[in-house]
Every structure is written in C-alpha cells, then in structure tokens.
GROMACS .gro file of C-alpha atoms in nm:
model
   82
    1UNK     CA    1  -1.322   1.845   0.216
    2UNK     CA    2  -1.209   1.872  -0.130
    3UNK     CA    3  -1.484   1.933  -0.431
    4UNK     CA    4  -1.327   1.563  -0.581
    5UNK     CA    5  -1.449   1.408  -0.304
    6UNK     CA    6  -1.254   1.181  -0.026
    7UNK     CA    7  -0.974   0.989  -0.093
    8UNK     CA    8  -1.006   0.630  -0.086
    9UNK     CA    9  -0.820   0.444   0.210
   10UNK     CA   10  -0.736   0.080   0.252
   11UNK     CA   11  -0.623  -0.117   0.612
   12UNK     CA   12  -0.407  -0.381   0.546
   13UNK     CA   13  -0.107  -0.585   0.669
   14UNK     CA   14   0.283  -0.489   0.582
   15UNK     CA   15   0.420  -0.819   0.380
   16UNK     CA   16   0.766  -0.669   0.234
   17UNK     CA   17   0.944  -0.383   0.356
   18UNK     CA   18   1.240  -0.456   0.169
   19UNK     CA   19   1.279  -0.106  -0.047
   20UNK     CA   20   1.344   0.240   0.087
   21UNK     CA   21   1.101   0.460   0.184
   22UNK     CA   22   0.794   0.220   0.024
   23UNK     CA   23   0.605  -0.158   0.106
   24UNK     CA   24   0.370  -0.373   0.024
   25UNK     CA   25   0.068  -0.383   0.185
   26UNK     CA   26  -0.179  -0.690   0.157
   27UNK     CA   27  -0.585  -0.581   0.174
   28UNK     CA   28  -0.772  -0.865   0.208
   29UNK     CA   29  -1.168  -0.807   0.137
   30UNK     CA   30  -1.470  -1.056   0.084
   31UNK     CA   31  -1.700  -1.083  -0.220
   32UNK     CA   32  -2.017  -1.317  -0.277
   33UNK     CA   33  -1.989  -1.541  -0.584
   34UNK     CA   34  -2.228  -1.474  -0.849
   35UNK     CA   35  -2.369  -1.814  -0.861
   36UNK     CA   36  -2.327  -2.034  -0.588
   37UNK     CA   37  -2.338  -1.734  -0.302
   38UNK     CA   38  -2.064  -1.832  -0.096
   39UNK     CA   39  -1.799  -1.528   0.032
   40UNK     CA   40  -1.484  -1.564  -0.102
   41UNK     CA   41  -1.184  -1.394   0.035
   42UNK     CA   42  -0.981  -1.246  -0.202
   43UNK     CA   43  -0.641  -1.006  -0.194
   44UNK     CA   44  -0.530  -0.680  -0.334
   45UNK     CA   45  -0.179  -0.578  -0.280
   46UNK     CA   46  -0.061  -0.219  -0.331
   47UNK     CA   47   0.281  -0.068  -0.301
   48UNK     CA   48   0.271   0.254  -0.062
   49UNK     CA   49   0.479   0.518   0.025
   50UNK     CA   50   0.670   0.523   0.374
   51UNK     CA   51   0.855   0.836   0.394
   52UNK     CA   52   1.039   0.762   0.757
   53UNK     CA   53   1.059   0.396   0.706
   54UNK     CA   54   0.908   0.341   1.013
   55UNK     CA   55   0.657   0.029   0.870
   56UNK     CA   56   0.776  -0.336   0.929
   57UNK     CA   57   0.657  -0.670   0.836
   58UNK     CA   58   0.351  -0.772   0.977
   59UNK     CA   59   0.244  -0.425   1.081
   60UNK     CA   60  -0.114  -0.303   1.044
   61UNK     CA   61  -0.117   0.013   0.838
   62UNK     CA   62  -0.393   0.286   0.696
   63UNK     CA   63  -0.339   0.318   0.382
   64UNK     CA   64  -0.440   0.652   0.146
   65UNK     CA   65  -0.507   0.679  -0.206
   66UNK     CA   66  -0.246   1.005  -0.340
   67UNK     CA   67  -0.103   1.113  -0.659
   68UNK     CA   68   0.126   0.910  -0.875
   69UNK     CA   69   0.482   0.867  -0.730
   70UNK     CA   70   0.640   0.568  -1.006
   71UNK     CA   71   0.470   0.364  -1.224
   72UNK     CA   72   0.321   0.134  -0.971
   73UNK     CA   73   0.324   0.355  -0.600
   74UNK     CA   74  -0.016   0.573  -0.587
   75UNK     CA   75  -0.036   0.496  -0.197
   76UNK     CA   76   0.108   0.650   0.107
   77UNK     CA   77   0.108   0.535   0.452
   78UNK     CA   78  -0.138   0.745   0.710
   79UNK     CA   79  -0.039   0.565   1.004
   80UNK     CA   80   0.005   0.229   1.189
   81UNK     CA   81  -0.248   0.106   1.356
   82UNK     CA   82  -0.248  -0.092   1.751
   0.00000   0.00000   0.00000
C-alpha cells in the first residue's frame, strides 16, 4: 500500500470499443435528490486503457484510476469480470 492511499476503481459496462488499445466504459451509480428523496440513477463514462484489446462491447470490466495517458484517458482496465 502506497503512502497516497488506494487508487480509486470503478465496475462498469464496455459501450465503444472502437479505438485501439482504449474504450469507453459506462458506470452507472445512484444518488438521493436533495429535496424530494427519491434515488436517481445517473452515468459517468470514462475512457480506459486496454493494452491487449481484449475488451468488447457489452463486457463487464474493473476499472483503475492511473496516471495521465492523453488528455481525456486516466483509466486502465484491471480485468473483465464473469
């Protein structure tokens, strides 16, 4: 364990895997409204590294937060999940 502490992860489904060696993965997660209390679902998508393009659409992947590889990819793939 590093002295910065853990790096964040993510699950989430594979919804383009249209570039080389990186996808989009969709992370869904559910927040309470501030007023009227009802869970809302809402969606984060991140763009994640996939060194052996081994990911496909509709796969369910672990994502983990890493260091800066373009302007928008900070995420690479820890493995597919069953």
């Amino acid at each position: 364990m590093s002295e910065r502490g853990l790096r964040k992860t993510r699950v989430g489904v594979v919804v383009s895997d249209k570039m080389n060696k990186s996808i989009i993965v969709e992370v869904w997660r559910t927040v309470q409204h501030p007023l009227y209390k009802k869970y809302i679902r809402k969606r984060t998508r991140f763009m994640a590294h996939d060194e052996t393009n081994d990911c496909h659409v509709g796969d369910k992947v672990r994502i983990v937060e890493t260091r800066p590889m373009s302007s928008r990819k900070c995420w690479r793939v820890q493995g597919k999940l069953a």
